[in-house]
PDB file of C-alpha atoms in Angstrom:
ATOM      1  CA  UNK A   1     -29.083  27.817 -52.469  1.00 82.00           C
ATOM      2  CA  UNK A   2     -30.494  26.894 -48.952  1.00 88.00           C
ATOM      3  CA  UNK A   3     -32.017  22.761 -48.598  1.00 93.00           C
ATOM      4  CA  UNK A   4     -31.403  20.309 -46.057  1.00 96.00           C
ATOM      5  CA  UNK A   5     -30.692  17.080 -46.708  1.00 96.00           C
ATOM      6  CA  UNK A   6     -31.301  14.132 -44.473  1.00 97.00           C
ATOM      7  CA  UNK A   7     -29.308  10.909 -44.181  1.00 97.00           C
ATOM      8  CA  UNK A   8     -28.789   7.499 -42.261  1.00 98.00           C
ATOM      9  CA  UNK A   9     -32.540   6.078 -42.073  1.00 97.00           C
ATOM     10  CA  UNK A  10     -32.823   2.332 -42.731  1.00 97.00           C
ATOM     11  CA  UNK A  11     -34.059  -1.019 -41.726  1.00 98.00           C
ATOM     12  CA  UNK A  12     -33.797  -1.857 -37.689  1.00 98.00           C
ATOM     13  CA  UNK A  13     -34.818  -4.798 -35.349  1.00 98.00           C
ATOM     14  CA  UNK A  14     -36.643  -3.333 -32.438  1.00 98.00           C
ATOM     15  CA  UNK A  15     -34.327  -2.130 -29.604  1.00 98.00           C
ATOM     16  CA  UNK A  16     -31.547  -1.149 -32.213  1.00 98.00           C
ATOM     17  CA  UNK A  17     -30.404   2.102 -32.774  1.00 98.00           C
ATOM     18  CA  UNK A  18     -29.685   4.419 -35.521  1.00 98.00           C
ATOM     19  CA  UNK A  19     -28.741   7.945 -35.668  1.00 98.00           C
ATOM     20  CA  UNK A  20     -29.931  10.616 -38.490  1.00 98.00           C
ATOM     21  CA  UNK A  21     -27.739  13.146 -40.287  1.00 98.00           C
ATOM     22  CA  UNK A  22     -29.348  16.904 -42.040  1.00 98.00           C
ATOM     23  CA  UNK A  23     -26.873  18.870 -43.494  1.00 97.00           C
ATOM     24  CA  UNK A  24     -27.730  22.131 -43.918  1.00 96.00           C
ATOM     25  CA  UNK A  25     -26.306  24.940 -46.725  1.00 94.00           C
ATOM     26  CA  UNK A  26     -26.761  27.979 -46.009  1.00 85.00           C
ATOM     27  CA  UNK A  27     -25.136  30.427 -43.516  1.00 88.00           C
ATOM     28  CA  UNK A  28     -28.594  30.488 -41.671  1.00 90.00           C
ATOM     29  CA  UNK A  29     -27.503  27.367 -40.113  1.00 92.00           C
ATOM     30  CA  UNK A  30     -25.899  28.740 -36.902  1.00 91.00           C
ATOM     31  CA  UNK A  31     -28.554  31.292 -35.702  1.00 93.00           C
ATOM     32  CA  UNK A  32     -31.766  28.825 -36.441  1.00 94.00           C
ATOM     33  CA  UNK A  33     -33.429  26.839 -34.402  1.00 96.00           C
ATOM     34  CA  UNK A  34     -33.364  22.911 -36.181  1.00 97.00           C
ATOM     35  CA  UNK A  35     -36.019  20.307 -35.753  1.00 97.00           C
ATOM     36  CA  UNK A  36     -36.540  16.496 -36.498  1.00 98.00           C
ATOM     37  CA  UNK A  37     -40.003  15.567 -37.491  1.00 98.00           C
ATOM     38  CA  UNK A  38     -41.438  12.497 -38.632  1.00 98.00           C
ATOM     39  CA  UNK A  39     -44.718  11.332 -40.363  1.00 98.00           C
ATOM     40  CA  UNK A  40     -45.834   7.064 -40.048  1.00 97.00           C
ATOM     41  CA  UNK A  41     -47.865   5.893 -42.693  1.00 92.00           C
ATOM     42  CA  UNK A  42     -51.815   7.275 -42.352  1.00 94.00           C
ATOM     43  CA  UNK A  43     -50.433   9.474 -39.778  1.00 96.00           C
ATOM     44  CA  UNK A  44     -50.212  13.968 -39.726  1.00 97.00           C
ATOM     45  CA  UNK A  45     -46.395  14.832 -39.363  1.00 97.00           C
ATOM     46  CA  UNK A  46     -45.459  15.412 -35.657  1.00 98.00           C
ATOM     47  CA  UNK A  47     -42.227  17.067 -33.962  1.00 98.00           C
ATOM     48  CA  UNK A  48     -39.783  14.649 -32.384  1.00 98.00           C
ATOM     49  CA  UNK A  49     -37.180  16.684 -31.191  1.00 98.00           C
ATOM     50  CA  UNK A  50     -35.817  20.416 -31.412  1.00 98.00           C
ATOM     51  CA  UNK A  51     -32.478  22.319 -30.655  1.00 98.00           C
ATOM     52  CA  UNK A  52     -31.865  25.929 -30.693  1.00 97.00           C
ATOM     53  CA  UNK A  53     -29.157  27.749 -31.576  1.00 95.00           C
ATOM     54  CA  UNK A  54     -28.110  27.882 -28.268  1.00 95.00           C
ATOM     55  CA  UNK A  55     -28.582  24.148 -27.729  1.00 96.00           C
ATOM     56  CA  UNK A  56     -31.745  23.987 -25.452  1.00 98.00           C
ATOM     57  CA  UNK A  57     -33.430  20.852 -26.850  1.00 98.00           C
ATOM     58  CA  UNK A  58     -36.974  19.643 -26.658  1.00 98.00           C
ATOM     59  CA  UNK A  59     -38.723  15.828 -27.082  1.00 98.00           C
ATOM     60  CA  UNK A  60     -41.736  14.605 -27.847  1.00 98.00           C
ATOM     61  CA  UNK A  61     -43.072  12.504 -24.870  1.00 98.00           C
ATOM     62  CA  UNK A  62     -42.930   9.647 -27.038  1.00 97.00           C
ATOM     63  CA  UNK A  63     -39.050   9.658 -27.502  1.00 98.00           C
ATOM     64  CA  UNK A  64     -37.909  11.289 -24.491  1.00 98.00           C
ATOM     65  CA  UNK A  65     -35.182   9.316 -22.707  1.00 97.00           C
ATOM     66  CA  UNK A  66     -34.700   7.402 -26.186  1.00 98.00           C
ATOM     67  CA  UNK A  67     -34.006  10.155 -28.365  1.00 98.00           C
ATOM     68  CA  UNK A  68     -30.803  12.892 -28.549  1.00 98.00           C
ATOM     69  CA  UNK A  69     -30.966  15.617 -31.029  1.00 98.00           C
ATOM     70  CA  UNK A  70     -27.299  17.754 -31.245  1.00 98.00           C
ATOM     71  CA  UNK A  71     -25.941  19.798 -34.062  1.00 97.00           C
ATOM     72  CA  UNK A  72     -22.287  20.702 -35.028  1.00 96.00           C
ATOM     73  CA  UNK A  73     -22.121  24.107 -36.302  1.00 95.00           C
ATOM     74  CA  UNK A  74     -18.731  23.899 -37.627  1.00 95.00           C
ATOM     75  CA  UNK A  75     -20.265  21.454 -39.942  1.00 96.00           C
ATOM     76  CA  UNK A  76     -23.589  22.999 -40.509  1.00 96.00           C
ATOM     77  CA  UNK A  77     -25.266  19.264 -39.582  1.00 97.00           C
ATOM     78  CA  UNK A  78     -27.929  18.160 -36.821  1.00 98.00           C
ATOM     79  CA  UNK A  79     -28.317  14.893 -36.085  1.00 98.00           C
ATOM     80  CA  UNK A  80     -30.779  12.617 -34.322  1.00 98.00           C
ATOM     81  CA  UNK A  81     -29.079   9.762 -32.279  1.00 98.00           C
ATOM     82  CA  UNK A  82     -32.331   7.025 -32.090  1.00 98.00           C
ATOM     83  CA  UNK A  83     -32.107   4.502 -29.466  1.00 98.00           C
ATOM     84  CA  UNK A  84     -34.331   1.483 -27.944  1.00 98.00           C
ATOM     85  CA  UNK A  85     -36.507   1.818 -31.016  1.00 98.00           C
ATOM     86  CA  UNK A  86     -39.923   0.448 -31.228  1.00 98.00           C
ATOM     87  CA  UNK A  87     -41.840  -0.512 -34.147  1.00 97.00           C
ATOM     88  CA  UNK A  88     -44.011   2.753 -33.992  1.00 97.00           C
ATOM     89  CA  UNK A  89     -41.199   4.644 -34.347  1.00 98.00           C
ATOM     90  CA  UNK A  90     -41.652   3.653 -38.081  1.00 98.00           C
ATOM     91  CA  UNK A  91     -41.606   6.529 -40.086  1.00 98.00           C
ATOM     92  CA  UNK A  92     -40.173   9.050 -42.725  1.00 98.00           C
ATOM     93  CA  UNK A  93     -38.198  11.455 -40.248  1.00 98.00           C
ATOM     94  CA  UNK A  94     -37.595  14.837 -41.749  1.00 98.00           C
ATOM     95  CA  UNK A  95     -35.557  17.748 -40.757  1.00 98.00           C
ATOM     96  CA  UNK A  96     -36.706  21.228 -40.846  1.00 97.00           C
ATOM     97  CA  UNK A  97     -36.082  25.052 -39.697  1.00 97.00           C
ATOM     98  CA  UNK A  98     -37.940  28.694 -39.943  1.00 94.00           C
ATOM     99  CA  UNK A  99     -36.499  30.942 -42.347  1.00 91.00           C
ATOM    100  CA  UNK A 100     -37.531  34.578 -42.595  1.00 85.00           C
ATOM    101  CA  UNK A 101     -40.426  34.007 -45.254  1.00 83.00           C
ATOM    102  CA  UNK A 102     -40.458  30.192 -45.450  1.00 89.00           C
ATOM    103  CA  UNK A 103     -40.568  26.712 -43.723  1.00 93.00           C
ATOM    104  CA  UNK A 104     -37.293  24.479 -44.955  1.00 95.00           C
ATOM    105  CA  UNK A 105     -37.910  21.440 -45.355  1.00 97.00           C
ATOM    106  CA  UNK A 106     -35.712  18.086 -46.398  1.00 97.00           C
ATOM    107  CA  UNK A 107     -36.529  15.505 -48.892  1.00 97.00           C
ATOM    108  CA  UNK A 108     -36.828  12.948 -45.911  1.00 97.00           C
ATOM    109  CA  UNK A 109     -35.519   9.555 -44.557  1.00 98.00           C
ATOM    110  CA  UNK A 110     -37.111   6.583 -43.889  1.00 98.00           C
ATOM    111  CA  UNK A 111     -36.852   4.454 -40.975  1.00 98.00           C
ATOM    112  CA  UNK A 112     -38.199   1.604 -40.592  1.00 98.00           C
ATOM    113  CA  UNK A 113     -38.325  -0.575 -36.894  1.00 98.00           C
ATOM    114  CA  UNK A 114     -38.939  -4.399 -37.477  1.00 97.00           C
ATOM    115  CA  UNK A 115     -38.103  -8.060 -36.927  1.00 95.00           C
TER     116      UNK A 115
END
């Protein structure tokens, strides 16, 4: 059975930092490209950061310079380290990859920046 599953949102003050876990089962894991997206309240669901196989990684402008997406193969898990956070960064964050026929999706974290 393939699924993602997310871990480490939570409540933060502004400025803090937290950093999201998805691991993945599946042996797709190695050869896909991995994203983090997130959707705020009222809001469509954007990208946040991506990391290919290969490990080029992409940011939304909105987190660049804040945000670090890596993945461990060896344990099948991509993470999102989250730093100087800002109340807008409020959000469920999900994970997600492109399978041959299908979108995967996690179940979702929330995260949630205030004082």
């Amino acid at each position: 059975q393939v699924q993602l599953v997310e871990s480490g949102g939570g409540l933060v003050q502004p400025g803090g930092s937290l950093r999201l876990s998805c691991a993945a089962s599946g042996s797709f894991f190695r050869f896909n490209t991995m994203d983090w997206y997130r959707q705020a309240p009222g809001k469509e669901r954007e990208l946040v950061a991506a990391i290919t196989s290969g490990g080029t990684t992409n940011y939304a402008d909105s987190v660049k310079g804040r945000f670090t997406i890596s993945r461990d193969n060896a344990k099948n898990t991509v993470y999102l380290q989250m730093s100087s956070l800002k109340p807008e960064d409020t959000a469920v964050y999900y994970c997600h990859t492109k399978l041959t026929i299908l979108d995967l999706w996690g179940q979702g974290t929330l995260v949630t920046v205030s004082s």
